[in-house]
Amino acid sequence: MAVGKKEENMAVEIVKPRIDKRDYRRIVLQNNLEILLISDPETDKCAASMNVCVGAFSDPEGLEGLAHFLEHMLFYASEKYPVEDSYSKYITENGGSTNAFTSSEDTNYYFEVNADGFEEALDRFAQFFIKPLMSADATTREIKAVDSEHQKNLLSDPWRMNQLQKHLSAENHPYHKFSTGSWDTLEVRPKERGIDTRQELLKFYSENYSANLMHLVVYSKDSLDKVEQLVRGKFQDIRNIDRNQIHFTGQPCIMEHLQILVRAVPIKQGHKLKIIWPITPGIHHYKEGPCRYLGHLIGHEGEGSLFYVLKKLGWATSLSAGESDWTNEFSFFKVAIDLTDAGQDHFEDIMGLLFKYIHLLQQAGASKWIFEELSAICETAFHYQDKIRPSDYVVNVAMNMQHYPPEDWLVASSLPSKFNPSIIQSFLNELNPDNVRIFWESTKFEGNTSMTEPWYGTAYSIEKVGGDSIKQWMEHAPSEELHLPAPNVFIPTDLSLKPVFEKTKVPILLRKSPYSRLWYKPDTAFSSPKAYVMIDFSCPYCGHSPEAEVLTEIFTRLLMDYLNEYAYNAQVAGLYYDISKTNSGFQLTLFGYNDKLRVLLEAVIEKVAKFEVKPDRFSVVKELVTKQYQNFKFQQPYQQVMYYCSLLLKDNIWPWNEELEVLPHLKVDDLVKFYPLLMARSFMECYVAGNVEQAEAESMIQLIEDVFFKGPQSISKPLFASQHLTNRVVNLERGVNYVYAAEGLNPSDENSALVHYIQVHQDDFMLNVKLQLFALIAKQPAFHQLRSVEQLGYITVLMQRSDSGVHGVQFIVQSTAKDPKYIDTRVELFMKMFESKLYEMTSDEFKNNVNALIDMKLEKHKNLREESRFYWREISDGTLKFDRRDREIVALKQLTQKELTDFFDEYIKVGVPRKKALSVRVYGSSHSSQFQAHKNEQMEPNAVQIEEIFSFRRSRPLYSSFKGGFGHVRL
């Protein structure tokens, strides 16, 4: 059916959050393009997202990945802006970012940019959909980029298992397709059949990209009237061919794909269960929220829940449940369980318990009080939601526009409000044994499978599982008591805002004692009933040895494990907590509604203070930590080079392989003895921000001090002056190019990677802004040259790097096409090419870049969490320059163009005597011969091969530490 003419002047009241001050307006252009305009006078960044209702399901037969390939191609050039890559260059130079993604039925394009550059950015963006140029040369190059993206995913378990689920579906349904595309599907196979991919690309665009299939969201600082005028002028030329929206009717899974048990071999260590049912799409009943209700209960982690029982039995470490992979025509309900080794041996019991819990829900019927509680939680979350990045916001809303009526574009399915027991029951009835698909992943299945998925090469076997088998599993399952959750005591009831008497712009040092230091920042910007609390425990014994490091990891994981049943309700109600290991001890983070935050904090502190080692949970957590260390070798090569780079530069880091080596020998008794040593002496760096009064903040920290340091049975003593921990970084030698090379840890991974790091200076406002300005100007040219022109690899980035206040810049490239040494030469060649561009830059271009960087620094924090993380970085680094942005703006305004080129000539330029460079190279299996050859080659002058990381680290001086002197506060 044709989409039909949309009502142009339909008056719509769009439901928005109570605290949302933005204005919204729906308009429809003459070409039937439906648009939502958003006016936010407070925003620093403007954004837009165009959602095109055409995705991978529309790929022509034999041209898998064409929709995704088209998404890549639209970024290159247009008739109005024919210079290749000028769109992305413009966005970057105006402090913005841009990207796109292709899903089953949609392709979404988006960007955000400084407000001053928005009008031209929007004009350039509109040309994607008016007259793009897809040159033959760019077409060939970008097929390589699509292939590189696919190569990156080949050894990723989520990609592999997702494709296996698609593979085991009806071949005549588009769900079955491979959607990413590769060199094979877009170049080799079409050529063999005499098909010109570029012609197919042009045809696909002209036949599918029609204004009536598009939804646009524009987020601006201007008034609605002004932004409407702007948008009408720029987007009315998108042609409308009244293209019918394609509806892919029918179910992807017919009878042969149901009642199946699939055993699959993953890449990473571990065991997972995914139990999947095809269901009615929840979108048809989004106000009744049946999937949210069922996901809430089946995925619950409190006492009596399925996960509570599986965890108590030692069989599972995580469980989630909810709707996934949905369209308007079909959907799936998925339960995902991470199993322990013991759980792997109790598959039938676990399946029996799951179906017993579903049976319990069917017997109990839909519960009104549970629905109302869930509805209240959702309502509070919607009305007090944090502002997010404009680009993320416009993408979310543009995706909603094709599925929901205009009044619910912002709400979507986040506000279940109509309790309808019969609808919930009908969805529950779909979760039955006749309808189930079970995907069981484990490395234990290796060598015992008979089939291979064609696109990713995943080994699997398949067998039928009838309802009688599941009935037997239910009968034989353990007789643990499963029951519905109790009422949630963490739902906030007081959402009032506390008075702020002192409008402080930055954190203040509120309290100092031999045990702690408290930084405090009341909410003066967000008018939100939320708080952010960070307590960082500095414990010298934590970094004592690899064993101490691993025991601290197990200790923090056990604390999270013990708290789970109690604190899960807090997370459901919007109060989040985390306890995690750091290089210097461990830290506790709490964030969310302040109403019940103190209650949760007291519970967590009590668990830390009264820590005991439960042998059964110790073995489960040790197993989990061991698998994570074992899976380190399956990280992407670009992640491996970044790890080696950190290991080379940062003092006091233990290598993962040493930690893995000690893990098997650690026993319960080791942790019992370790805990008092860990806590024997400590210091707390604390940060409390948000809707909290000064007295409350002080009282929280006093409470913790009383528990740990006061009283006859104190757990901890204050640190000696000599024990305050430092964070120090290796100072590379000037005029030397250091090279560290290693083979990839996974012999099956063909990808190689490079980090080319240039170390510049220790924190200094003027040097900071010179480095930032260089990175801003060079970022897009580097991406264009190394990724788009030379096609070295899909992952290609130039970015700043900061290690505890030591600043530099790094190129990161991952490639199957070229080895890391070759890529290194291309990086240096790029910098030689860039030299002339920098020297030839006009004074206007220089001013524009400076102004773009100033605009980026003037950008306000969007929410409390973002603000808190910014200030916490200053505290954890020890730099304490809370007014950093203001001071760097002053430095930028004083900066001259000559000072920038002098900076480049002194620190960055290839071959200059003051330059400090480090190349970290990881060789994938496709370049193993080059690894051996390069190791034996003579090094170039001024180049030094690092043979062993720790000898190198010990041989170099370190930068001074900003952190580590008790009471020494630099402001």
mmCIF file of C-alpha atoms in Angstrom, residues 659-897:
data_model
loop_
_atom_site.group_PDB
_atom_site.id
_atom_site.type_symbol
_atom_site.label_atom_id
_atom_site.label_comp_id
_atom_site.label_asym_id
_atom_site.label_seq_id
_atom_site.Cartn_x
_atom_site.Cartn_y
_atom_site.Cartn_z
ATOM 1 C CA GLU A 659 47.349 -12.284 36.670
ATOM 2 C CA LEU A 660 45.925 -15.220 34.706
ATOM 3 C CA GLU A 661 48.871 -17.364 35.815
ATOM 4 C CA VAL A 662 48.236 -16.789 39.536
ATOM 5 C CA LEU A 663 44.441 -17.199 39.336
ATOM 6 C CA PRO A 664 44.219 -21.032 39.442
ATOM 7 C CA HIS A 665 46.244 -21.162 42.675
ATOM 8 C CA LEU A 666 44.089 -18.700 44.645
ATOM 9 C CA LYS A 667 41.936 -20.259 47.348
ATOM 10 C CA VAL A 668 39.199 -19.064 49.713
ATOM 11 C CA ASP A 669 41.747 -18.804 52.509
ATOM 12 C CA ASP A 670 43.921 -16.441 50.420
ATOM 13 C CA LEU A 671 41.073 -13.927 50.222
ATOM 14 C CA VAL A 672 40.217 -14.388 53.922
ATOM 15 C CA LYS A 673 43.810 -13.407 54.805
ATOM 16 C CA PHE A 674 43.991 -10.703 52.105
ATOM 17 C CA TYR A 675 40.938 -8.646 53.112
ATOM 18 C CA PRO A 676 42.382 -7.349 56.447
ATOM 19 C CA LEU A 677 45.665 -6.511 54.667
ATOM 20 C CA LEU A 678 43.814 -4.650 51.904
ATOM 21 C CA MET A 679 41.813 -2.583 54.389
ATOM 22 C CA ALA A 680 44.581 -2.221 57.007
ATOM 23 C CA ARG A 681 45.398 1.285 55.819
ATOM 24 C CA SER A 682 43.315 3.352 53.444
ATOM 25 C CA PHE A 683 42.315 6.852 52.441
ATOM 26 C CA MET A 684 38.975 7.894 50.937
ATOM 27 C CA GLU A 685 38.692 10.488 48.177
ATOM 28 C CA CYS A 686 34.996 11.428 48.097
ATOM 29 C CA TYR A 687 32.788 13.385 45.733
ATOM 30 C CA VAL A 688 29.119 14.166 46.449
ATOM 31 C CA ALA A 689 27.072 16.134 43.928
ATOM 32 C CA GLY A 690 23.501 16.866 42.933
ATOM 33 C CA ASN A 691 20.334 17.223 44.995
ATOM 34 C CA VAL A 692 22.135 16.861 48.328
ATOM 35 C CA GLU A 693 22.644 19.471 51.036
ATOM 36 C CA GLN A 694 26.080 20.136 52.552
ATOM 37 C CA ALA A 695 25.150 18.641 55.912
ATOM 38 C CA GLU A 696 23.875 15.453 54.233
ATOM 39 C CA ALA A 697 27.103 15.099 52.243
ATOM 40 C CA GLU A 698 29.233 15.539 55.386
ATOM 41 C CA SER A 699 27.047 13.135 57.308
ATOM 42 C CA MET A 700 27.486 10.408 54.644
ATOM 43 C CA ILE A 701 31.273 10.616 54.861
ATOM 44 C CA GLN A 702 31.206 10.823 58.660
ATOM 45 C CA LEU A 703 29.161 7.615 58.665
ATOM 46 C CA ILE A 704 31.760 5.814 56.510
ATOM 47 C CA GLU A 705 34.642 7.109 58.647
ATOM 48 C CA ASP A 706 32.869 5.926 61.790
ATOM 49 C CA VAL A 707 32.380 2.445 60.328
ATOM 50 C CA PHE A 708 35.935 1.976 59.026
ATOM 51 C CA PHE A 709 38.213 4.073 61.202
ATOM 52 C CA LYS A 710 36.527 4.704 64.582
ATOM 53 C CA GLY A 711 35.543 2.521 67.481
ATOM 54 C CA PRO A 712 37.223 -0.388 69.264
ATOM 55 C CA GLN A 713 37.102 -2.752 66.248
ATOM 56 C CA SER A 714 38.236 -0.333 63.531
ATOM 57 C CA ILE A 715 38.856 -2.028 60.197
ATOM 58 C CA SER A 716 41.291 0.534 58.822
ATOM 59 C CA LYS A 717 43.892 3.076 59.856
ATOM 60 C CA PRO A 718 44.860 6.250 57.983
ATOM 61 C CA LEU A 719 47.690 6.077 55.477
ATOM 62 C CA PHE A 720 51.198 7.056 56.484
ATOM 63 C CA ALA A 721 52.535 10.051 54.548
ATOM 64 C CA SER A 722 54.780 7.644 52.603
ATOM 65 C CA GLN A 723 51.817 5.490 51.495
ATOM 66 C CA HIS A 724 49.730 7.960 49.498
ATOM 67 C CA LEU A 725 49.590 6.438 46.036
ATOM 68 C CA THR A 726 50.849 8.178 42.942
ATOM 69 C CA ASN A 727 49.903 7.830 39.283
ATOM 70 C CA ARG A 728 53.095 8.199 37.270
ATOM 71 C CA VAL A 729 53.722 7.918 33.540
ATOM 72 C CA VAL A 730 56.882 7.013 31.587
ATOM 73 C CA ASN A 731 58.656 10.034 30.117
ATOM 74 C CA LEU A 732 59.772 9.036 26.605
ATOM 75 C CA GLU A 733 63.138 10.220 25.335
ATOM 76 C CA ARG A 734 63.200 13.129 22.899
ATOM 77 C CA GLY A 735 64.259 12.437 19.327
ATOM 78 C CA VAL A 736 63.635 8.689 19.641
ATOM 79 C CA ASN A 737 61.011 6.557 17.859
ATOM 80 C CA TYR A 738 60.299 3.602 20.158
ATOM 81 C CA VAL A 739 58.837 0.479 18.533
ATOM 82 C CA TYR A 740 57.167 -2.405 20.337
ATOM 83 C CA ALA A 741 55.939 -5.304 18.187
ATOM 84 C CA ALA A 742 54.000 -8.430 19.161
ATOM 85 C CA GLU A 743 52.036 -11.137 17.427
ATOM 86 C CA GLY A 744 48.262 -11.040 17.842
ATOM 87 C CA LEU A 745 47.096 -13.123 20.798
ATOM 88 C CA ASN A 746 44.463 -14.943 18.728
ATOM 89 C CA PRO A 747 46.066 -16.943 15.879
ATOM 90 C CA SER A 748 42.687 -17.077 14.087
ATOM 91 C CA ASP A 749 42.474 -13.273 13.801
ATOM 92 C CA GLU A 750 43.814 -11.939 10.510
ATOM 93 C CA ASN A 751 43.551 -8.293 11.584
ATOM 94 C CA SER A 752 46.682 -6.339 12.495
ATOM 95 C CA ALA A 753 46.742 -3.037 14.380
ATOM 96 C CA LEU A 754 48.917 -0.027 15.105
ATOM 97 C CA VAL A 755 49.000 2.703 17.724
ATOM 98 C CA HIS A 756 51.328 5.523 16.712
ATOM 99 C CA TYR A 757 51.581 7.655 19.842
ATOM 100 C CA ILE A 758 53.276 11.048 20.133
ATOM 101 C CA GLN A 759 53.889 12.163 23.724
ATOM 102 C CA VAL A 760 53.875 15.936 24.115
ATOM 103 C CA HIS A 761 53.679 17.384 27.629
ATOM 104 C CA GLN A 762 52.419 17.339 31.177
ATOM 105 C CA ASP A 763 49.257 19.329 31.875
ATOM 106 C CA ASP A 764 49.702 22.992 30.896
ATOM 107 C CA PHE A 765 46.857 25.194 29.630
ATOM 108 C CA MET A 766 48.648 26.721 26.629
ATOM 109 C CA LEU A 767 50.214 23.441 25.492
ATOM 110 C CA ASN A 768 46.868 21.680 26.047
ATOM 111 C CA VAL A 769 45.027 23.973 23.633
ATOM 112 C CA LYS A 770 47.782 23.779 21.005
ATOM 113 C CA LEU A 771 47.553 19.993 21.079
ATOM 114 C CA GLN A 772 43.737 20.057 21.039
ATOM 115 C CA LEU A 773 43.694 22.462 18.093
ATOM 116 C CA PHE A 774 46.164 20.329 16.138
ATOM 117 C CA ALA A 775 44.017 17.227 16.809
ATOM 118 C CA LEU A 776 40.837 19.044 15.740
ATOM 119 C CA ILE A 777 42.389 20.239 12.458
ATOM 120 C CA ALA A 778 44.127 16.922 11.644
ATOM 121 C CA LYS A 779 41.380 14.471 12.669
ATOM 122 C CA GLN A 780 39.260 14.458 9.522
ATOM 123 C CA PRO A 781 42.140 14.738 6.974
ATOM 124 C CA ALA A 782 43.779 11.728 8.703
ATOM 125 C CA PHE A 783 40.567 9.703 8.521
ATOM 126 C CA HIS A 784 39.983 10.679 4.898
ATOM 127 C CA GLN A 785 43.525 9.897 3.750
ATOM 128 C CA LEU A 786 44.164 6.711 5.709
ATOM 129 C CA ARG A 787 40.663 5.236 5.693
ATOM 130 C CA SER A 788 38.783 6.642 2.671
ATOM 131 C CA VAL A 789 41.622 7.112 0.149
ATOM 132 C CA GLU A 790 44.162 4.450 1.145
ATOM 133 C CA GLN A 791 41.596 2.042 2.643
ATOM 134 C CA LEU A 792 44.005 0.853 5.329
ATOM 135 C CA GLY A 793 41.164 -0.281 7.580
ATOM 136 C CA TYR A 794 37.655 0.401 8.830
ATOM 137 C CA ILE A 795 38.942 1.387 12.285
ATOM 138 C CA THR A 796 41.055 4.486 11.626
ATOM 139 C CA VAL A 797 41.167 7.292 14.129
ATOM 140 C CA LEU A 798 43.309 10.197 15.274
ATOM 141 C CA MET A 799 42.584 11.177 18.865
ATOM 142 C CA GLN A 800 44.099 12.853 21.893
ATOM 143 C CA ARG A 801 45.412 10.693 24.694
ATOM 144 C CA SER A 802 45.751 11.673 28.334
ATOM 145 C CA ASP A 803 47.370 9.500 31.007
ATOM 146 C CA SER A 804 47.085 11.031 34.483
ATOM 147 C CA GLY A 805 47.671 14.516 33.097
ATOM 148 C CA VAL A 806 50.346 13.556 30.522
ATOM 149 C CA HIS A 807 49.008 14.552 27.114
ATOM 150 C CA GLY A 808 49.709 13.354 23.590
ATOM 151 C CA VAL A 809 48.059 12.311 20.368
ATOM 152 C CA GLN A 810 47.612 8.846 18.854
ATOM 153 C CA PHE A 811 46.730 7.295 15.514
ATOM 154 C CA ILE A 812 44.874 3.970 15.834
ATOM 155 C CA VAL A 813 44.474 1.784 12.733
ATOM 156 C CA GLN A 814 43.266 -1.829 12.411
ATOM 157 C CA SER A 815 43.748 -3.597 9.088
ATOM 158 C CA THR A 816 43.726 -6.917 7.270
ATOM 159 C CA ALA A 817 45.024 -5.206 4.128
ATOM 160 C CA LYS A 818 48.433 -4.036 5.372
ATOM 161 C CA ASP A 819 50.930 -4.918 8.104
ATOM 162 C CA PRO A 820 51.536 -2.507 11.029
ATOM 163 C CA LYS A 821 54.993 -1.383 9.888
ATOM 164 C CA TYR A 822 53.603 -0.377 6.505
ATOM 165 C CA ILE A 823 50.714 1.471 8.204
ATOM 166 C CA ASP A 824 53.263 3.262 10.383
ATOM 167 C CA THR A 825 55.037 4.566 7.262
ATOM 168 C CA ARG A 826 51.687 5.767 5.887
ATOM 169 C CA VAL A 827 50.940 7.623 9.145
ATOM 170 C CA GLU A 828 54.291 9.407 8.877
ATOM 171 C CA LEU A 829 53.671 10.159 5.203
ATOM 172 C CA PHE A 830 50.266 11.597 6.118
ATOM 173 C CA MET A 831 51.914 13.883 8.648
ATOM 174 C CA LYS A 832 54.334 15.124 5.964
ATOM 175 C CA MET A 833 51.356 15.819 3.672
ATOM 176 C CA PHE A 834 49.503 17.515 6.509
ATOM 177 C CA GLU A 835 52.473 19.799 7.216
ATOM 178 C CA SER A 836 51.907 21.827 4.071
ATOM 179 C CA LYS A 837 48.146 22.065 4.768
ATOM 180 C CA LEU A 838 48.895 23.436 8.211
ATOM 181 C CA TYR A 839 51.444 25.968 6.920
ATOM 182 C CA GLU A 840 49.108 27.079 4.103
ATOM 183 C CA MET A 841 46.064 27.507 6.333
ATOM 184 C CA THR A 842 44.561 30.978 5.937
ATOM 185 C CA SER A 843 44.090 33.256 8.935
ATOM 186 C CA ASP A 844 40.305 32.878 8.528
ATOM 187 C CA GLU A 845 40.572 29.071 8.634
ATOM 188 C CA PHE A 846 42.765 29.340 11.730
ATOM 189 C CA LYS A 847 40.238 31.649 13.445
ATOM 190 C CA ASN A 848 37.350 29.353 12.496
ATOM 191 C CA ASN A 849 39.107 26.352 14.050
ATOM 192 C CA VAL A 850 39.956 28.303 17.202
ATOM 193 C CA ASN A 851 36.319 29.465 17.499
ATOM 194 C CA ALA A 852 35.061 25.905 16.958
ATOM 195 C CA LEU A 853 37.278 24.678 19.802
ATOM 196 C CA ILE A 854 36.133 27.544 22.042
ATOM 197 C CA ASP A 855 32.498 26.633 21.272
ATOM 198 C CA MET A 856 33.240 23.027 22.250
ATOM 199 C CA LYS A 857 34.686 24.214 25.567
ATOM 200 C CA LEU A 858 31.693 26.470 26.210
ATOM 201 C CA GLU A 859 29.390 23.475 25.813
ATOM 202 C CA LYS A 860 27.496 22.946 29.053
ATOM 203 C CA HIS A 861 27.244 19.560 30.712
ATOM 204 C CA LYS A 862 23.933 17.948 29.757
ATOM 205 C CA ASN A 863 23.266 16.043 32.970
ATOM 206 C CA LEU A 864 24.580 15.424 36.466
ATOM 207 C CA ARG A 865 26.428 12.230 35.568
ATOM 208 C CA GLU A 866 28.337 13.935 32.743
ATOM 209 C CA GLU A 867 29.255 16.899 34.969
ATOM 210 C CA SER A 868 30.334 14.611 37.812
ATOM 211 C CA ARG A 869 32.553 12.499 35.586
ATOM 212 C CA PHE A 870 34.275 15.660 34.305
ATOM 213 C CA TYR A 871 35.092 16.852 37.821
ATOM 214 C CA TRP A 872 35.945 13.360 39.067
ATOM 215 C CA ARG A 873 38.582 13.076 36.321
ATOM 216 C CA GLU A 874 40.289 16.165 37.782
ATOM 217 C CA ILE A 875 40.169 14.612 41.253
ATOM 218 C CA SER A 876 41.368 11.135 40.229
ATOM 219 C CA ASP A 877 44.214 12.552 38.096
ATOM 220 C CA GLY A 878 45.109 14.900 40.945
ATOM 221 C CA THR A 879 45.137 17.909 38.597
ATOM 222 C CA LEU A 880 42.207 19.626 40.402
ATOM 223 C CA LYS A 881 41.808 22.258 37.683
ATOM 224 C CA PHE A 882 38.047 22.482 37.986
ATOM 225 C CA ASP A 883 37.986 25.708 35.972
ATOM 226 C CA ARG A 884 40.001 24.041 33.202
ATOM 227 C CA ARG A 885 37.606 24.976 30.404
ATOM 228 C CA ASP A 886 37.570 28.693 31.284
ATOM 229 C CA ARG A 887 41.361 28.832 31.596
ATOM 230 C CA GLU A 888 41.854 26.997 28.292
ATOM 231 C CA ILE A 889 39.455 29.387 26.534
ATOM 232 C CA VAL A 890 41.614 32.279 27.776
ATOM 233 C CA ALA A 891 44.702 30.479 26.394
ATOM 234 C CA LEU A 892 42.979 29.875 23.049
ATOM 235 C CA LYS A 893 42.056 33.523 22.676
ATOM 236 C CA GLN A 894 45.721 34.437 23.110
ATOM 237 C CA LEU A 895 47.029 31.772 20.703
ATOM 238 C CA THR A 896 48.513 32.925 17.381
ATOM 239 C CA GLN A 897 48.739 30.950 14.177
#
